[in-house]
Short mmCIF file of C-alpha atoms in Angstrom, two decimals:
data_model
loop_
_atom_site.label_atom_id
_atom_site.label_comp_id
_atom_site.label_asym_id
_atom_site.label_seq_id
_atom_site.Cartn_x
_atom_site.Cartn_y
_atom_site.Cartn_z
CA MET A 12 30.23 -2.37 -16.84
CA SER A 13 27.38 -0.54 -18.58
CA ILE A 14 23.62 -0.76 -18.01
CA ALA A 15 21.18 -1.31 -20.87
CA LEU A 16 19.26 1.96 -20.68
CA ASN A 17 17.21 3.65 -23.37
CA VAL A 18 18.26 7.31 -23.57
CA PRO A 19 17.04 10.01 -26.00
CA GLU A 20 19.32 10.92 -28.90
CA PRO A 21 20.52 14.54 -29.10
CA ILE A 22 18.80 16.70 -31.72
CA ALA A 23 20.55 19.59 -33.41
CA GLY A 24 18.77 22.56 -34.96
CA ARG A 25 18.52 26.33 -34.89
CA ASN A 26 15.08 26.30 -33.29
CA ILE A 27 16.08 24.07 -30.38
CA THR A 28 16.81 26.37 -27.48
CA VAL A 29 16.46 25.83 -23.76
CA GLU A 30 17.79 27.63 -20.71
CA THR A 31 20.90 25.95 -19.27
CA ASN A 32 21.82 28.46 -16.57
CA PRO A 33 20.90 26.86 -13.22
CA LYS A 34 20.00 30.17 -11.55
CA ALA A 35 17.82 31.24 -14.48
CA VAL A 36 16.12 27.83 -14.59
CA LYS A 37 15.40 27.96 -10.86
CA ALA A 38 13.95 31.47 -11.15
CA TRP A 39 11.78 30.43 -14.12
CA LEU A 40 10.46 27.34 -12.33
CA VAL A 41 9.60 29.39 -9.25
CA SER A 42 7.77 31.95 -11.37
CA LEU A 43 5.40 29.40 -12.93
CA PRO A 44 1.82 29.86 -11.61
CA PRO A 45 0.82 26.89 -9.43
CA ALA A 46 -2.88 27.65 -9.94
CA ASN A 47 -2.59 26.81 -13.66
CA LEU A 48 -1.68 23.20 -12.94
CA LEU A 49 -1.90 21.69 -16.41
CA GLU A 50 -0.26 24.66 -18.16
CA THR A 51 2.59 24.74 -15.64
CA SER A 52 3.11 20.98 -15.95
CA ARG A 53 3.20 21.21 -19.76
CA ALA A 54 5.72 24.05 -19.66
CA ILE A 55 8.06 22.05 -17.39
CA PHE A 56 7.60 18.92 -19.49
CA ASP A 57 8.39 20.77 -22.74
CA ALA A 58 11.51 22.40 -21.29
CA LEU A 59 12.78 19.16 -19.76
CA THR A 60 12.11 17.24 -22.97
CA THR A 61 14.22 19.75 -24.90
CA LEU A 62 16.97 19.72 -22.25
CA ASN A 63 17.20 15.91 -22.53
CA ARG A 64 17.81 16.20 -26.28
CA ILE A 65 20.73 18.61 -26.35
CA LYS A 66 24.37 17.85 -25.68
CA LEU A 67 25.38 18.93 -22.22
CA ASP A 68 28.09 18.11 -19.72
CA GLY A 69 26.96 15.65 -17.06
CA ASP A 70 27.73 17.92 -14.12
CA ALA A 71 25.83 20.81 -15.69
CA ARG A 72 22.88 18.54 -16.53
CA LEU A 73 22.76 17.17 -12.99
CA LYS A 74 22.55 20.68 -11.49
CA LEU A 75 19.65 21.51 -13.80
CA LEU A 76 17.89 18.22 -13.04
CA GLU A 77 17.99 18.96 -9.32
CA HIS A 78 15.92 22.11 -9.92
CA TYR A 79 13.51 20.29 -12.25
CA LYS A 80 13.10 17.45 -9.75
CA VAL A 81 12.14 19.87 -6.96
CA ALA A 82 9.54 21.51 -9.21
CA ILE A 83 8.11 18.16 -10.35
CA ASP A 84 7.98 16.86 -6.77
CA MET A 85 5.90 19.91 -5.84
CA LEU A 86 3.48 19.03 -8.66
CA ASP A 87 3.04 15.43 -7.47
CA ALA A 88 0.23 16.08 -4.97
CA PRO A 89 -1.88 18.52 -7.06
CA LEU A 90 -1.53 16.34 -10.18
CA GLU A 91 -2.49 13.26 -8.18
CA ALA A 92 -5.57 15.04 -6.88
CA ALA A 93 -6.45 15.90 -10.48
CA TYR A 94 -5.94 12.45 -12.04
CA THR A 95 -7.02 10.17 -9.20
CA ALA A 96 -10.52 9.00 -10.02
CA ALA A 97 -12.53 6.25 -8.41
CA ALA A 98 -14.21 5.41 -11.70
CA LEU A 99 -13.51 4.87 -15.38
CA PRO A 100 -13.67 6.23 -17.98
CA ALA A 101 -11.81 9.31 -16.81
CA LYS A 102 -12.82 12.82 -17.81
CA GLU A 103 -10.64 14.67 -20.33
CA LYS A 104 -8.87 16.85 -17.74
CA THR A 105 -8.29 13.80 -15.57
CA LYS A 106 -6.64 12.00 -18.50
CA GLN A 107 -4.51 15.07 -19.27
CA ALA A 108 -3.32 15.27 -15.67
CA ALA A 109 -2.46 11.54 -15.63
CA ASN A 110 -0.56 11.76 -18.92
CA LEU A 111 1.39 14.79 -17.71
CA ALA A 112 2.26 13.15 -14.40
CA ARG A 113 3.43 10.02 -16.21
CA ASN A 114 5.41 11.92 -18.85
CA LEU A 115 7.10 14.18 -16.30
CA GLN A 116 8.46 11.12 -14.50
CA LEU A 117 9.58 9.54 -17.78
CA GLU A 118 11.45 12.68 -18.84
CA LEU A 119 12.99 13.12 -15.39
CA ALA A 120 14.20 9.53 -15.66
CA ASN A 121 15.63 10.29 -19.12
CA GLY A 122 17.68 13.13 -17.68
CA TYR A 123 19.16 11.04 -14.86
CA LYS A 124 19.82 8.15 -17.26
CA LEU A 125 21.88 10.50 -19.46
CA VAL A 126 24.00 11.47 -16.46
CA LEU A 127 24.36 7.85 -15.32
CA VAL A 128 25.40 6.63 -18.77
CA GLU A 129 28.07 9.34 -18.91
CA ARG A 130 29.35 8.44 -15.44
CA LEU A 131 29.53 4.75 -16.32
CA ALA A 132 31.50 5.53 -19.48
CA ALA A 133 34.01 7.74 -17.65
CA ARG A 134 36.48 5.38 -15.98
CA PHE A 135 38.44 6.50 -12.93
CA SER A 136 36.29 9.62 -12.70
CA PHE A 137 35.34 11.32 -9.44
CA GLY A 138 31.77 11.25 -10.71
CA ASN A 139 31.71 7.46 -10.40
CA ARG A 140 31.13 7.93 -6.69
CA GLN A 141 27.71 9.31 -7.61
CA ILE A 142 26.64 6.08 -9.35
CA PRO A 143 24.84 4.53 -6.32
CA GLU A 144 22.97 7.78 -5.70
CA LEU A 145 22.02 8.09 -9.37
CA ILE A 146 20.71 4.50 -9.43
CA GLN A 147 18.69 5.14 -6.28
CA GLN A 148 17.31 8.38 -7.77
CA LEU A 149 16.28 6.55 -10.93
CA LEU A 150 14.59 3.73 -9.03
CA GLY A 151 12.73 6.32 -6.95
CA ILE A 152 11.52 8.01 -10.14
CA TYR A 153 10.38 4.68 -11.57
CA MET A 154 8.55 3.94 -8.33
CA LYS A 155 6.67 7.24 -8.66
CA LEU A 156 5.94 6.42 -12.30
CA MET A 157 4.39 3.10 -11.34
CA TRP A 158 2.30 4.71 -8.63
CA VAL A 159 0.98 7.19 -11.19
CA CYS A 160 0.06 4.27 -13.46
CA CYS A 161 -1.64 2.37 -10.63
CA LYS A 162 -3.64 5.33 -9.35
CA SER A 163 -4.77 6.24 -12.87
CA TYR A 164 -5.35 2.54 -13.76
CA ALA A 165 -2.99 2.89 -16.73
CA PRO A 166 -0.49 0.27 -17.95
CA VAL A 167 3.17 0.61 -17.02
CA PRO A 168 5.07 2.01 -20.06
CA GLU A 169 6.86 -0.54 -22.19
CA GLY A 170 10.49 -0.97 -21.20
CA ALA A 171 10.10 0.44 -17.67
CA TRP A 172 10.38 -2.93 -15.92
CA LYS A 173 13.38 -3.91 -18.05
CA GLU A 174 15.29 -0.80 -16.97
CA VAL A 175 14.28 -1.18 -13.31
CA HIS A 176 15.62 -4.75 -13.32
CA ALA A 177 18.78 -3.70 -15.20
CA LEU A 178 19.56 -1.00 -12.63
CA PHE A 179 19.20 -3.46 -9.76
CA HIS A 180 21.16 -6.17 -11.59
CA TYR A 181 24.07 -3.73 -11.91
CA ALA A 182 23.78 -2.95 -8.19
CA ILE A 183 23.94 -6.67 -7.34
CA GLN A 184 27.01 -7.24 -9.47
CA ASN A 185 28.80 -4.25 -7.98
CA LYS A 186 27.66 -4.84 -4.37
CA LEU A 187 25.71 -1.57 -4.21
CA ILE A 188 22.30 -2.71 -3.00
CA ASP A 189 22.87 -1.35 0.54
CA GLN A 190 23.95 2.06 -0.74
CA PRO A 191 23.76 5.04 -0.58
CA GLU A 192 21.92 5.27 2.77
CA GLY A 193 23.35 2.17 4.41
CA GLY A 194 21.89 -0.14 7.04
CA ASP A 195 20.46 2.67 9.16
CA HIS A 196 17.87 3.45 6.48
CA PRO A 197 17.27 0.13 4.65
CA ILE A 198 14.11 1.34 2.92
CA LYS A 199 16.07 4.21 1.30
CA THR A 200 18.85 2.08 -0.16
CA ILE A 201 18.91 0.81 -3.74
CA GLY A 202 17.65 -2.55 -2.50
CA GLY A 203 15.01 -0.89 -0.33
CA VAL A 204 13.55 1.19 -3.16
CA TYR A 205 13.62 -1.82 -5.49
CA LYS A 206 11.69 -3.88 -2.90
CA GLN A 207 9.04 -1.16 -2.74
CA ILE A 208 8.60 -1.32 -6.52
CA LEU A 209 8.30 -5.11 -6.44
CA LEU A 210 5.83 -5.11 -3.56
CA LEU A 211 3.69 -2.51 -5.28
CA ALA A 212 3.40 -4.76 -8.33
CA LEU A 213 2.76 -7.86 -6.21
CA SER A 214 -0.09 -6.15 -4.37
CA ASP A 215 -1.99 -6.25 -7.68
CA PRO A 216 -2.79 -2.51 -7.36
CA TYR A 217 -5.36 -2.40 -10.15
CA ARG A 218 -7.68 -4.29 -7.78
CA TYR A 219 -7.89 -1.44 -5.28
CA HIS A 220 -9.93 1.71 -4.93
CA PRO A 221 -7.90 4.98 -4.89
CA ALA A 222 -8.78 5.42 -1.23
CA GLU A 223 -6.92 2.17 -0.52
CA HIS A 224 -3.78 2.95 -2.53
CA ASP A 225 -2.31 5.28 0.11
CA LYS A 226 -2.81 2.62 2.78
CA ILE A 227 -0.94 0.10 0.62
CA HIS A 228 1.84 2.67 0.15
CA ASP A 229 2.12 3.07 3.93
CA LEU A 230 2.21 -0.70 4.45
CA ILE A 231 5.02 -1.08 1.92
CA LYS A 232 7.09 1.64 3.59
CA SER A 233 6.44 0.23 7.07
CA TYR A 234 6.99 -3.47 6.38
CA GLY A 235 8.80 -3.68 3.03
CA ALA A 236 12.29 -3.82 4.56
CA ALA A 237 11.39 -7.22 6.08
CA ALA A 238 11.22 -8.81 2.61
CA GLN A 239 14.50 -10.46 1.61
CA PHE A 240 16.27 -11.24 -1.65
CA GLN A 241 17.27 -14.87 -2.17
CA PRO A 242 19.22 -16.66 -4.92
CA LEU A 243 17.46 -19.27 -7.01
CA GLY A 244 17.51 -22.60 -5.24
CA ASN A 245 15.39 -25.33 -3.78
CA THR A 246 12.13 -23.98 -2.36
CA PRO A 247 10.08 -26.98 -1.16
CA ASN A 248 7.30 -24.65 -0.06
CA PRO A 249 6.84 -21.86 -2.65
CA ALA A 250 4.60 -19.80 -0.35
CA GLY A 251 6.06 -16.34 0.04
CA PHE A 252 8.56 -16.69 -2.82
CA PHE A 253 8.31 -14.54 -5.93
CA LEU A 254 10.41 -14.84 -9.06
CA ILE A 255 12.13 -11.78 -10.53
CA ARG A 256 13.56 -12.20 -14.03
CA LEU A 257 16.26 -9.56 -14.21
CA ASP A 258 16.56 -9.74 -18.01
CA SER A 259 12.84 -9.28 -18.72
CA ASP A 260 10.36 -6.43 -19.11
CA GLU A 261 7.97 -8.08 -16.67
CA PRO A 262 6.96 -7.57 -13.04
CA PRO A 263 7.70 -10.24 -10.42
CA ALA A 264 5.44 -13.28 -10.30
CA PHE A 265 4.48 -15.92 -7.74
CA LEU A 266 6.98 -18.78 -7.90
CA GLY A 267 4.48 -21.64 -7.73
CA GLN A 268 5.35 -25.28 -8.34
CA LYS A 269 6.40 -24.99 -11.99
CA PRO A 270 10.01 -25.84 -12.99
CA LEU A 271 12.11 -22.75 -13.63
CA ASP A 272 13.28 -22.19 -17.19
CA VAL A 273 15.66 -19.38 -16.30
CA GLN A 274 19.39 -18.87 -15.85
CA PRO A 275 20.38 -18.53 -12.16
CA THR A 276 22.45 -15.45 -12.96
CA ALA A 277 19.48 -13.73 -14.60
CA ALA A 278 16.93 -14.15 -11.82
CA ILE A 279 16.47 -13.85 -8.07
CA LEU A 280 13.71 -14.54 -5.56
CA LEU A 281 11.89 -12.19 -3.22
CA ASP A 282 11.11 -13.89 0.10
CA THR A 283 8.18 -12.23 1.88
CA MET A 284 7.61 -14.72 4.72
CA GLU A 285 9.14 -12.54 7.44
CA MET A 286 7.19 -9.56 6.15
CA ALA A 287 3.99 -11.63 6.23
CA LYS A 288 4.62 -12.47 9.90
CA HIS A 289 4.79 -8.76 10.77
CA LEU A 290 1.59 -8.13 8.80
CA HIS A 291 -0.21 -10.96 10.60
CA LYS A 292 0.79 -9.40 13.94
CA ALA A 293 -0.56 -6.04 12.78
CA LEU A 294 -3.78 -7.71 11.63
CA HIS A 295 -4.18 -9.49 14.96
CA ALA A 296 -3.69 -6.22 16.84
CA VAL A 297 -6.43 -4.50 14.82
CA GLU A 298 -8.80 -7.47 15.24
CA GLN A 299 -8.31 -7.30 19.01
CA LYS A 300 -9.38 -3.65 19.07
CA VAL A 301 -12.30 -3.83 16.63
CA THR A 302 -14.87 -4.59 19.33
CA THR A 303 -13.92 -1.50 21.35
CA THR A 304 -13.45 1.04 18.59
CA SER A 305 -16.09 3.69 17.98
CA ASP A 306 -15.85 3.38 14.19
CA LYS A 307 -16.29 -0.33 13.56
CA ALA A 308 -16.88 0.12 9.81
CA LYS A 309 -13.52 1.86 9.39
CA ALA A 310 -11.76 -0.78 11.45
CA GLN A 311 -13.39 -3.58 9.46
CA ALA A 312 -12.33 -1.95 6.18
CA TRP A 313 -8.75 -1.79 7.47
CA ILE A 314 -8.89 -5.46 8.49
CA ASP A 315 -10.20 -6.45 5.05
CA LEU A 316 -7.42 -4.51 3.33
CA LEU A 317 -4.73 -6.07 5.53
CA ARG A 318 -6.05 -9.54 4.76
CA ARG A 319 -6.10 -8.91 1.03
CA VAL A 320 -2.58 -7.50 0.71
CA THR A 321 -1.15 -10.10 3.12
CA ARG A 322 -2.57 -12.82 0.89
CA GLN A 323 -1.12 -11.14 -2.20
CA TRP A 324 2.32 -10.85 -0.55
CA SER A 325 2.46 -14.38 0.82
CA ILE A 326 0.52 -16.81 -1.35
CA ALA A 327 -0.83 -15.50 -4.61
CA PRO A 328 -4.54 -16.38 -5.09
CA LYS A 329 -4.92 -19.52 -7.17
CA ARG A 330 -7.32 -19.61 -10.09
CA VAL A 331 -9.61 -22.61 -9.67
CA PHE A 332 -10.72 -22.81 -13.30
CA GLN A 333 -8.71 -22.35 -16.48
CA ARG A 334 -9.88 -19.28 -18.35
CA ILE A 335 -11.21 -19.75 -21.87
CA ARG A 336 -10.60 -17.22 -24.62
CA ALA A 337 -13.79 -15.73 -25.99
CA ASN A 338 -15.01 -13.01 -28.32
CA SER A 339 -18.68 -12.95 -27.38
CA ARG A 340 -20.44 -9.86 -26.10
CA VAL A 341 -22.23 -9.15 -22.84
CA GLU A 342 -24.35 -6.33 -21.53
CA VAL A 343 -23.27 -4.77 -18.24
CA ALA A 344 -25.28 -2.62 -15.84
CA GLY A 345 -22.91 -0.74 -13.55
CA GLY A 346 -23.64 -0.06 -9.90
CA LEU A 347 -26.03 -1.52 -7.35
CA ARG A 348 -28.92 0.82 -8.19
CA LEU A 349 -28.75 0.22 -11.95
CA THR A 350 -28.27 -3.53 -11.51
CA ALA A 351 -31.33 -3.73 -9.25
CA TYR A 352 -33.34 -1.79 -11.85
CA TYR A 353 -32.54 -4.24 -14.67
CA VAL A 354 -32.86 -7.32 -12.46
CA ASN A 355 -36.34 -5.97 -11.65
CA GLY A 356 -37.26 -6.21 -15.34
CA ALA A 357 -36.09 -2.68 -16.24
CA LYS A 358 -38.68 -1.21 -13.88
CA PRO A 359 -38.07 1.19 -10.96
CA LEU A 360 -38.24 -0.72 -7.72
CA LEU A 361 -41.78 -0.84 -6.36
CA GLN A 362 -42.89 2.20 -8.31
CA PRO A 363 -45.69 3.19 -8.25
CA LEU A 364 -46.45 0.85 -5.32
CA VAL A 365 -47.30 2.63 -2.06
CA LEU A 366 -46.09 1.07 1.18
CA ASN A 367 -47.26 1.58 4.74
CA ASP A 368 -44.69 2.61 7.29
CA PRO A 369 -43.23 -0.71 8.60
CA ILE A 370 -42.30 0.78 11.95
CA GLY A 371 -45.82 1.73 12.86
CA GLU A 372 -44.91 5.21 14.03
CA ASN A 373 -46.66 6.83 11.11
CA ASN A 374 -49.66 5.44 9.30
CA GLY A 375 -49.07 7.71 6.34
CA PRO A 376 -47.91 6.23 3.04
CA ILE A 377 -44.33 6.18 1.79
CA THR A 378 -44.06 6.61 -1.97
CA LEU A 379 -40.88 5.42 -3.68
CA THR A 380 -39.89 7.19 -6.85
CA GLY A 381 -37.39 6.22 -9.48
CA GLY A 382 -34.84 8.24 -11.40
CA LEU A 383 -32.96 8.18 -14.68
CA TYR A 384 -31.55 4.81 -15.72
CA ASN A 385 -28.87 4.52 -18.39
CA PRO A 386 -29.05 1.62 -20.82
CA PRO A 387 -26.59 -1.22 -20.16
CA ASP A 388 -23.18 -0.98 -21.85
CA ASN A 389 -21.92 -3.45 -24.42
CA TRP A 390 -18.61 -5.22 -23.65
CA VAL A 391 -16.45 -7.78 -25.44
CA VAL A 392 -15.52 -10.88 -23.43
CA LEU A 393 -11.73 -11.32 -23.52
CA ASN A 394 -11.85 -14.57 -21.55
CA GLU A 395 -14.15 -16.33 -19.13
CA SER A 396 -14.28 -19.02 -16.48
CA PRO A 397 -16.99 -20.34 -14.15
CA GLY A 398 -15.90 -17.71 -11.64
CA GLY A 399 -15.75 -14.56 -13.73
CA TYR A 400 -14.94 -12.63 -16.87
CA ALA A 401 -12.35 -10.26 -18.27
CA LEU A 402 -14.17 -7.64 -20.36
CA ARG A 403 -13.11 -4.84 -22.69
CA MET A 404 -15.04 -1.84 -24.01
CA ASN A 405 -13.85 0.34 -26.88
CA PRO A 406 -14.88 3.05 -27.59
CA VAL A 407 -16.06 4.13 -24.15
CA PRO A 408 -19.36 6.06 -23.86
CA GLN A 409 -19.10 9.32 -21.95
CA ASN A 410 -22.01 8.59 -19.61
CA CYS A 411 -20.79 5.24 -18.24
CA VAL A 412 -19.05 4.97 -14.87
CA TYR A 413 -17.22 1.91 -13.51
CA ARG A 414 -15.14 1.56 -10.36
CA ILE A 415 -13.51 -1.19 -8.33
CA GLY A 416 -15.79 -2.54 -5.63
CA ASP A 417 -19.03 -1.89 -7.50
CA ILE A 418 -21.82 -4.39 -8.01
CA VAL A 419 -22.61 -5.02 -11.68
CA GLY A 420 -25.20 -7.04 -13.50
CA LEU A 421 -24.22 -8.82 -16.70
CA ARG A 422 -25.94 -11.02 -19.22
CA ALA A 423 -25.13 -12.51 -22.59
CA GLU A 424 -26.18 -10.30 -25.47
CA GLY A 425 -29.78 -11.05 -26.42
CA GLN A 426 -30.52 -13.01 -23.22
CA GLU A 427 -32.88 -12.05 -20.38
CA GLY A 428 -31.40 -13.32 -17.10
CA TRP A 429 -28.87 -11.15 -15.23
CA MET A 430 -25.90 -12.55 -13.29
CA ILE A 431 -24.78 -10.61 -10.21
CA ALA A 432 -21.07 -9.80 -10.04
CA THR A 433 -18.54 -7.30 -8.73
CA ILE A 434 -15.63 -5.46 -10.35
CA ARG A 435 -12.34 -6.85 -9.00
CA TRP A 436 -9.90 -4.90 -11.17
CA LEU A 437 -9.91 -2.32 -13.92
CA GLN A 438 -7.39 -0.80 -16.28
CA THR A 439 -7.40 1.76 -19.07
CA SER A 440 -5.43 1.80 -22.31
CA VAL A 441 -2.54 4.23 -22.79
CA ASP A 442 -4.70 6.59 -24.86
CA GLY A 443 -7.71 6.15 -22.56
CA ASP A 444 -9.99 5.09 -25.44
CA ALA A 445 -10.57 1.61 -24.04
CA ILE A 446 -11.07 0.15 -20.58
CA GLU A 447 -10.81 -3.41 -19.32
CA ILE A 448 -12.40 -4.83 -16.17
CA GLY A 449 -12.30 -8.14 -14.35
CA VAL A 450 -15.55 -9.24 -12.73
CA GLN A 451 -16.23 -12.03 -10.26
CA VAL A 452 -19.69 -13.60 -10.44
CA PHE A 453 -21.47 -13.90 -7.09
CA ALA A 454 -24.63 -15.63 -8.28
CA PRO A 455 -26.24 -16.66 -11.58
CA LYS A 456 -29.32 -14.61 -10.71
CA GLY A 457 -30.77 -12.35 -8.04
CA GLN A 458 -33.91 -10.63 -6.85
CA ALA A 459 -34.18 -6.85 -6.60
CA ALA A 460 -35.59 -5.32 -3.44
CA LEU A 461 -35.58 -2.25 -1.24
CA ILE A 462 -34.05 -2.38 2.22
CA ARG A 463 -34.12 -0.35 5.42
CA PRO A 464 -33.53 -1.11 9.10
CA THR A 465 -36.81 -1.71 10.92
CA ILE A 466 -35.54 0.45 13.78
CA ALA A 467 -35.12 3.68 11.85
CA HIS A 468 -36.64 7.11 11.60
CA GLN A 469 -39.88 7.05 9.61
CA GLU A 470 -38.31 9.34 6.99
CA ALA A 471 -35.24 7.14 6.50
CA SER A 472 -34.75 6.27 2.86
CA PHE A 473 -35.31 2.85 1.41
CA LEU A 474 -32.24 1.77 -0.57
CA PRO A 475 -31.95 -0.72 -3.44
CA CYS A 476 -30.43 -4.11 -2.72
CA LEU A 477 -30.13 -7.54 -4.28
CA VAL A 478 -31.09 -10.84 -2.67
CA LEU A 479 -28.84 -13.62 -3.99
CA PRO A 480 -29.89 -17.28 -3.85
CA GLU A 481 -27.86 -20.09 -2.35
CA VAL A 482 -25.14 -21.47 -4.65
CA ALA A 483 -24.68 -25.06 -3.48
CA ALA A 484 -21.78 -25.81 -5.87
CA ILE A 485 -19.49 -23.44 -3.97
CA LYS A 486 -21.24 -23.82 -0.58
CA GLN A 487 -22.46 -20.22 -0.65
CA ALA A 488 -25.41 -19.34 1.56
CA PRO A 489 -28.15 -16.91 0.47
CA LEU A 490 -26.78 -13.37 0.57
CA ILE A 491 -27.90 -9.77 0.45
CA ALA A 492 -25.85 -7.17 -1.46
CA ALA A 493 -26.74 -3.78 -0.01
CA PRO A 494 -25.21 -0.28 0.20
CA ARG A 495 -22.39 0.24 2.70
CA GLY A 496 -23.58 0.95 6.19
CA THR A 497 -26.51 -1.46 5.98
CA PHE A 498 -24.92 -4.37 7.83
CA SER A 499 -24.72 -4.62 11.57
CA ALA A 500 -24.60 -7.96 13.37
CA MET A 501 -28.14 -9.18 14.17
CA ARG A 502 -29.72 -6.00 12.80
CA GLU A 503 -33.34 -6.45 11.74
CA LEU A 504 -33.99 -5.29 8.19
CA ALA A 505 -37.17 -4.77 6.22
CA LEU A 506 -37.14 -6.02 2.61
CA TYR A 507 -39.73 -4.91 0.04
CA ASN A 508 -40.36 -5.91 -3.53
CA ASP A 509 -43.31 -6.51 -5.83
CA ASP A 510 -44.10 -9.75 -4.00
CA GLY A 511 -44.60 -7.97 -0.69
CA GLU A 512 -42.76 -7.42 2.54
CA ARG A 513 -40.44 -9.57 4.66
CA VAL A 514 -38.25 -9.02 7.69
CA VAL A 515 -34.77 -10.56 7.91
CA ARG A 516 -31.89 -10.42 10.35
CA ALA A 517 -28.29 -9.80 9.21
CA THR A 518 -25.99 -12.51 10.61
CA LYS A 519 -22.55 -12.57 8.99
CA LEU A 520 -20.61 -10.03 6.89
CA ASN A 521 -18.96 -11.85 3.97
CA GLU A 522 -17.42 -8.88 2.23
CA GLN A 523 -17.29 -5.11 2.46
CA ALA A 524 -16.30 -3.07 -0.61
CA ILE A 525 -16.49 0.56 -1.63
CA GLY A 526 -19.87 0.10 -3.29
CA TYR A 527 -21.60 -2.58 -1.22
CA GLU A 528 -21.76 -4.93 1.75
CA LEU A 529 -22.39 -8.62 1.14
CA PHE A 530 -23.81 -10.50 4.10
CA GLU A 531 -25.70 -13.61 5.16
CA PHE A 532 -29.11 -13.39 6.76
CA THR A 533 -31.90 -15.38 8.35
CA GLU A 534 -35.64 -14.94 8.19
CA SER A 535 -36.91 -13.03 11.20
CA PRO A 536 -39.99 -14.10 13.18
CA GLY A 537 -41.27 -10.61 12.42
CA THR A 538 -41.76 -11.40 8.72
CA ARG A 539 -45.23 -10.43 7.56
#
C-alpha cells in the first residue's frame, strides 16, 4: 500500500550539480561557519533542495540525509533564537530566520519522503524494514515544522496536515503505531509523535507568548502519552474527545455535540480524559505549594498556564455569541501605556500636573513626564461578536508592535470612545506582509490613571493603568489593568488622574498576562 505524499520531481540539466559523496558532504557541512547563521542556513537549504531534485538511489540518499539532518538539528536552537519574537510585525532578519527554519524542515521532509516512497514501491525488499523508522522520522520533522510555525506565528504550510494524517493512517492499517521504539518509549513511537503533533495543535498555540511555548512543549512530552486513540463511536459526553479526519488537510477539532458526517474508516478520536486527570493532579500540587514559594508571581503564572492548556485539552472553550462577518475599520492603540494615553484624550497622564509625595516621607514635588506616542493603527474587522473581534492589518507599518497578552484600546473609525481589550491570539501571513489578531473586550470604556503602591520608596515610579467600570451584563466587578508586579493581595495602591487622588486596596487577581495584571479592588479608608 502506498501513501499519498507530495514529492519533488527530478530536474535534469547541465548546471544542476550537488555533492553526493557522504564523506565530502559531512566535511562540507562541518566547515560551514556557525557564526554566519543565515548564510549557513541558506547554503544547506540550497544544497538539500538540489539533492532532492536529482535521481539517486534510496540507500545513498538516506546516508546523505543523515548528515543533513544532524546539521539542521544543530541549527534549530540558534535559528529559533533568531526568529522567536514576542511581538509582530517581525523584523526583516527575524522573518528570514523563520522562513529558513521552516524551509529547512520542508526540504528535509522532502528527502525522507523520497526514500519512503521508494521503499514502499520495492516489494519484498530488505529496506521495507526501515518503513516504521522513516515514518517516525517524517512525523518528527513535521512536528518541528509546526513548532517553527507556532513560535513564529506563521500558518502551517498547505498540505502538511494531509501528509501527517496519511502517514499515521498507513501506520494504523499496517499495525505500526507502536513502532519503532515499542512500549518502553511510547512517546517516541509513531503513535507517540503523532499525539504530540495533535496536542500541539489542540493547545491553540497562537494564543501563547513565546516564553510559554517551551512550557507547553514540556507538558506535551510529559503527559502526552496518556492521551489515547479511539475509534468513532457513541460518546455521550464529548468532553475530552477530539475528532481527527485522516483524509483532510485540517488539524484535529473538538468533537462537540454535532452529528458526524464522516466515514468511520477515515477518522479517529483522540481521548484526553486520562491526560487531563494527570494535569489536574499537577495543577493541584502547584496550588498547594504556591503559598510557601518565594516567587509567587512565577508560581501563579505556571498555575494560569496549566489551567489554560488543561481546558484546551479537555473541553474546548465555547463561543457564547455567533461571530458576524464585517468589513468595517477600527483604530487600535497597542500596549497599556499607549492605550492609557488615548483613553486620557490623547494627553500624557497628569502632565504637567505636579503631585505631592503620597507617602509623606518627602514634601518635595514629583513631576510626571510623558514620552513619544505613536498614532493608533488602522485595522480591518474580519468578524465581530459582543465578546471580541478578529482584526487584520495589511500592509503593516514598521513602527507598530503587537504581542499576545498586551492590553489594547480600540474604537470604531471616526468615533471617540475607546474600548479596553487584550490580544488573545495573533498570526502572520506566509509572506509576513499582513498580521491578524484576535482581541477580547474587557470593558466598553475605561479611565486612565497612574498607580503606585502607597508603601514604596519615594522615588518609585508611577506607572500607567486603566480603571475599568463594572459590566453588569457579564457580572464583572470594577477592575484595574496595571503592569505586571502591581498586584499583591490586600496591597494598598495610590491612584492619580486629572480628577485627583484616591487610595484603593487590591483584593482579587482575575488574570495575569505578559503585559498586565487584571484585578478587583475596593476603596480604601485612606482615600483622600
